[in-house]
């Protein structure tokens, strides 16, 4: 089986993307990244990283979860249409060069700079680390810089909130190249998706496993139905005949993201706003959309799940390919640092 | 050529020791560590690390110096009698597992704990880093923990001031073993030499290249003579007939460390203290001692210097041996963290 990328993308710009394998992927991932990756793989050379090593920075007490989810997330990838012949899917921890690059990049960034990184600050706050921040968590921008630069990625798809991470990577790149006296590493650009973050079914800004407000890509038909019933709409829209509001109405936000009949949707919105349209009708439309979207994904996932050996084989080959690229960069970095002897 | 350790030391306790290759080794190193290593290698399984990667933490602007000094320091090792058939001499940067272990250990130590480490605090002060501490400098205790544990060293020869580093290593070891549910890593003990630090020729507490108060192991006969002339004695001892003081008198401190005729030295001290003995006589005795000590070292060094290919070959073999051991530990660590897939 030929797992190398399509010939057309050999000289294409490189994308580095990936996920922390800490749980099943959901509709938020689908809208925020997976859908784009399926498109990107036709035009770019795309590396997709299962960031198990990074996931450990705040999961050292549950390493089993990270291990299990590596294959689960890979299944999600393939189920949504990421093609291992076009995209290189690999496991971070199996490429020691990524840890090694991190080790050297730590010399190129100050503690104060890491502490000022807004993304790191926010993540520290979200996790309630306060003063007990694991060093590996504070230093993970250096690890991200390693991941990005190892593959000489020039594009990194991220949300707005992750832009400071790319800036930090580029600072490291510039500092390294200045020391090396030549451009060994390349700077990366953030590729921010047009459609922003998908809210949770409860209306919270973020769909997140820990908030329990997700619809997983592998959700059964019943799970989808149950979730749609709980979708947050307009709390003031108590009677069908009264006007409803669209702002913050998750049912309509989801329809915006998934309804293939946008003209029909526009009509439905007008009806809802002027009154006379009940939430149940809106939700029925949403449920139909989601069932249609997720049924083939679930089916492919179930098929693929039967042969875990195939998935592992595929990850092994992807990892080997990715490692070759990372090892080449590592060799260049080491040579520039005078760490070549034999 | 058989470069493996002597059979007798196969089950012997493991020592991890080494130097940052940032300059030629001097008498301070000889007294503080080298002399002991020559003795240890008969009883212990000794790994000696040329810590080029660690040296970079504060030498990113002069990587060439680090590179050059790797072979220079190796020459010093062999010249003083470290036997590559008994001790495994290796280059840190050529063992990626050491960086990889560091990467994971960073998750086992908090930023606050690193900031509290007295050795790190002092080194930061000495280097004037203040708020611009490179992250790699703050995190180097994790790197040291990696170096020590990779070889399952139970003994680490260090000065008093480095004891907090060993304690930090052992905290990481205990935390890792607790997570793993079994004793994969082993705790290390500091092996503090009986004879403490050798002062500089100027009387400063530490002999150090940056203070310009050293006598290098490769010093020529003339350099030794010139250095002994500058050795700090008793500034109050202005006339030969007056009593001299031994406290802080570097000439006598050195004689304590190097004179093989300690009975004769005791007599000389008594004479000096009661008056009637000039510094020039003391210094003549010291010079004779040092010339005798350093002449064979210099000669061996000059011989060895002629064949750098041999030195590199030896470092390559030592590094291969060391890497095998480190790779084994890394595999155990990864398995415990659930990072084994294929």
mmCIF file of N, CA and C in Angstrom, chain B residues 23-29 198-203 206-217 219 223-224 226-228 230-231 254 290 294:
data_model
loop_
_atom_site.group_PDB
_atom_site.id
_atom_site.type_symbol
_atom_site.label_atom_id
_atom_site.label_comp_id
_atom_site.label_asym_id
_atom_site.label_seq_id
_atom_site.Cartn_x
_atom_site.Cartn_y
_atom_site.Cartn_z
ATOM 1 N N UNK B 23 35.850 24.491 28.711
ATOM 2 C CA UNK B 23 37.229 24.950 28.784
ATOM 3 C C UNK B 23 38.102 23.817 29.286
ATOM 4 N N UNK B 24 39.415 24.042 29.260
ATOM 5 C CA UNK B 24 40.332 22.984 29.715
ATOM 6 C C UNK B 24 40.131 22.710 31.206
ATOM 7 N N UNK B 25 40.347 21.475 31.616
ATOM 8 C CA UNK B 25 40.219 21.138 33.035
ATOM 9 C C UNK B 25 41.492 21.561 33.763
ATOM 10 N N UNK B 26 41.340 21.830 35.065
ATOM 11 C CA UNK B 26 42.466 22.345 35.830
ATOM 12 C C UNK B 26 42.636 21.583 37.142
ATOM 13 N N UNK B 27 43.558 22.075 37.954
ATOM 14 C CA UNK B 27 43.843 21.391 39.224
ATOM 15 C C UNK B 27 42.618 21.271 40.124
ATOM 16 N N UNK B 28 41.726 22.245 40.022
ATOM 17 C CA UNK B 28 40.496 22.184 40.807
ATOM 18 C C UNK B 28 39.689 20.941 40.446
ATOM 19 N N UNK B 29 39.572 20.684 39.146
ATOM 20 C CA UNK B 29 38.879 19.465 38.696
ATOM 21 C C UNK B 29 39.625 18.220 39.161
ATOM 22 N N UNK B 198 39.252 23.175 45.802
ATOM 23 C CA UNK B 198 40.570 23.797 45.782
ATOM 24 C C UNK B 198 40.403 25.288 45.475
ATOM 25 N N UNK B 199 41.026 26.164 46.289
ATOM 26 C CA UNK B 199 40.883 27.590 45.971
ATOM 27 C C UNK B 199 41.684 27.949 44.718
ATOM 28 N N UNK B 200 41.398 29.119 44.170
ATOM 29 C CA UNK B 200 42.181 29.603 43.043
ATOM 30 C C UNK B 200 43.551 30.060 43.498
ATOM 31 N N UNK B 201 44.480 30.260 42.576
ATOM 32 C CA UNK B 201 45.832 30.680 42.971
ATOM 33 C C UNK B 201 45.803 32.051 43.644
ATOM 34 N N UNK B 202 44.723 32.819 43.394
ATOM 35 C CA UNK B 202 44.607 34.155 43.984
ATOM 36 C C UNK B 202 43.959 34.121 45.367
ATOM 37 N N UNK B 203 43.626 32.915 45.841
ATOM 38 C CA UNK B 203 43.024 32.807 47.167
ATOM 39 C C UNK B 203 41.508 32.838 47.157
ATOM 40 N N UNK B 206 37.112 29.608 44.757
ATOM 41 C CA UNK B 206 36.933 28.643 43.687
ATOM 42 C C UNK B 206 37.961 28.861 42.581
ATOM 43 N N UNK B 207 38.564 27.760 42.143
ATOM 44 C CA UNK B 207 39.423 27.840 40.970
ATOM 45 C C UNK B 207 38.511 27.779 39.756
ATOM 46 N N UNK B 208 38.597 28.787 38.929
ATOM 47 C CA UNK B 208 37.649 28.867 37.819
ATOM 48 C C UNK B 208 38.251 29.624 36.648
ATOM 49 N N UNK B 209 38.038 29.037 35.474
ATOM 50 C CA UNK B 209 38.565 29.634 34.258
ATOM 51 C C UNK B 209 38.154 31.096 34.131
ATOM 52 N N UNK B 210 36.872 31.375 34.448
ATOM 53 C CA UNK B 210 36.389 32.740 34.251
ATOM 54 C C UNK B 210 37.054 33.714 35.225
ATOM 55 N N UNK B 211 37.568 33.210 36.346
ATOM 56 C CA UNK B 211 38.266 34.088 37.295
ATOM 57 C C UNK B 211 39.750 34.211 36.952
ATOM 58 N N UNK B 212 40.228 33.411 36.004
ATOM 59 C CA UNK B 212 41.633 33.495 35.588
ATOM 60 C C UNK B 212 42.597 33.097 36.688
ATOM 61 N N UNK B 213 42.154 32.201 37.565
ATOM 62 C CA UNK B 213 43.014 31.830 38.695
ATOM 63 C C UNK B 213 43.295 30.318 38.733
ATOM 64 N N UNK B 214 43.436 29.744 37.544
ATOM 65 C CA UNK B 214 43.582 28.287 37.451
ATOM 66 C C UNK B 214 45.008 27.876 37.094
ATOM 67 N N UNK B 215 45.306 26.612 37.330
ATOM 68 C CA UNK B 215 46.467 25.975 36.703
ATOM 69 C C UNK B 215 45.900 24.792 35.927
ATOM 70 N N UNK B 216 45.966 24.872 34.620
ATOM 71 C CA UNK B 216 45.374 23.822 33.794
ATOM 72 C C UNK B 216 46.190 22.538 33.842
ATOM 73 N N UNK B 217 45.487 21.421 33.601
ATOM 74 C CA UNK B 217 46.174 20.128 33.624
ATOM 75 C C UNK B 217 47.216 20.029 32.521
ATOM 76 N N UNK B 219 49.062 22.513 31.534
ATOM 77 C CA UNK B 219 49.990 23.652 31.665
ATOM 78 C C UNK B 219 51.425 23.231 31.365
ATOM 79 N N UNK B 223 54.405 27.695 32.475
ATOM 80 C CA UNK B 223 53.120 28.190 32.981
ATOM 81 C C UNK B 223 52.947 27.825 34.458
ATOM 82 N N UNK B 224 53.396 26.623 34.800
ATOM 83 C CA UNK B 224 53.301 26.205 36.206
ATOM 84 C C UNK B 224 54.158 27.126 37.074
ATOM 85 N N UNK B 226 55.184 30.170 36.480
ATOM 86 C CA UNK B 226 54.608 31.516 36.551
ATOM 87 C C UNK B 226 53.407 31.546 37.483
ATOM 88 N N UNK B 227 52.593 30.500 37.431
ATOM 89 C CA UNK B 227 51.395 30.457 38.271
ATOM 90 C C UNK B 227 51.769 30.354 39.738
ATOM 91 N N UNK B 228 52.762 29.508 40.044
ATOM 92 C CA UNK B 228 53.165 29.328 41.442
ATOM 93 C C UNK B 228 53.694 30.651 42.004
ATOM 94 N N UNK B 230 52.579 33.454 41.411
ATOM 95 C CA UNK B 230 51.438 34.313 41.746
ATOM 96 C C UNK B 230 50.580 33.757 42.878
ATOM 97 N N UNK B 231 50.911 32.563 43.355
ATOM 98 C CA UNK B 231 50.079 31.935 44.380
ATOM 99 C C UNK B 231 50.007 32.810 45.631
ATOM 100 N N UNK B 254 47.560 24.053 48.781
ATOM 101 C CA UNK B 254 47.929 23.218 47.631
ATOM 102 C C UNK B 254 48.873 22.092 48.064
ATOM 103 N N UNK B 290 54.067 20.313 41.915
ATOM 104 C CA UNK B 290 53.163 20.453 40.769
ATOM 105 C C UNK B 290 53.839 20.012 39.476
ATOM 106 N N UNK B 294 52.213 17.190 37.241
ATOM 107 C CA UNK B 294 51.649 17.523 35.933
ATOM 108 C C UNK B 294 52.497 17.067 34.747
#
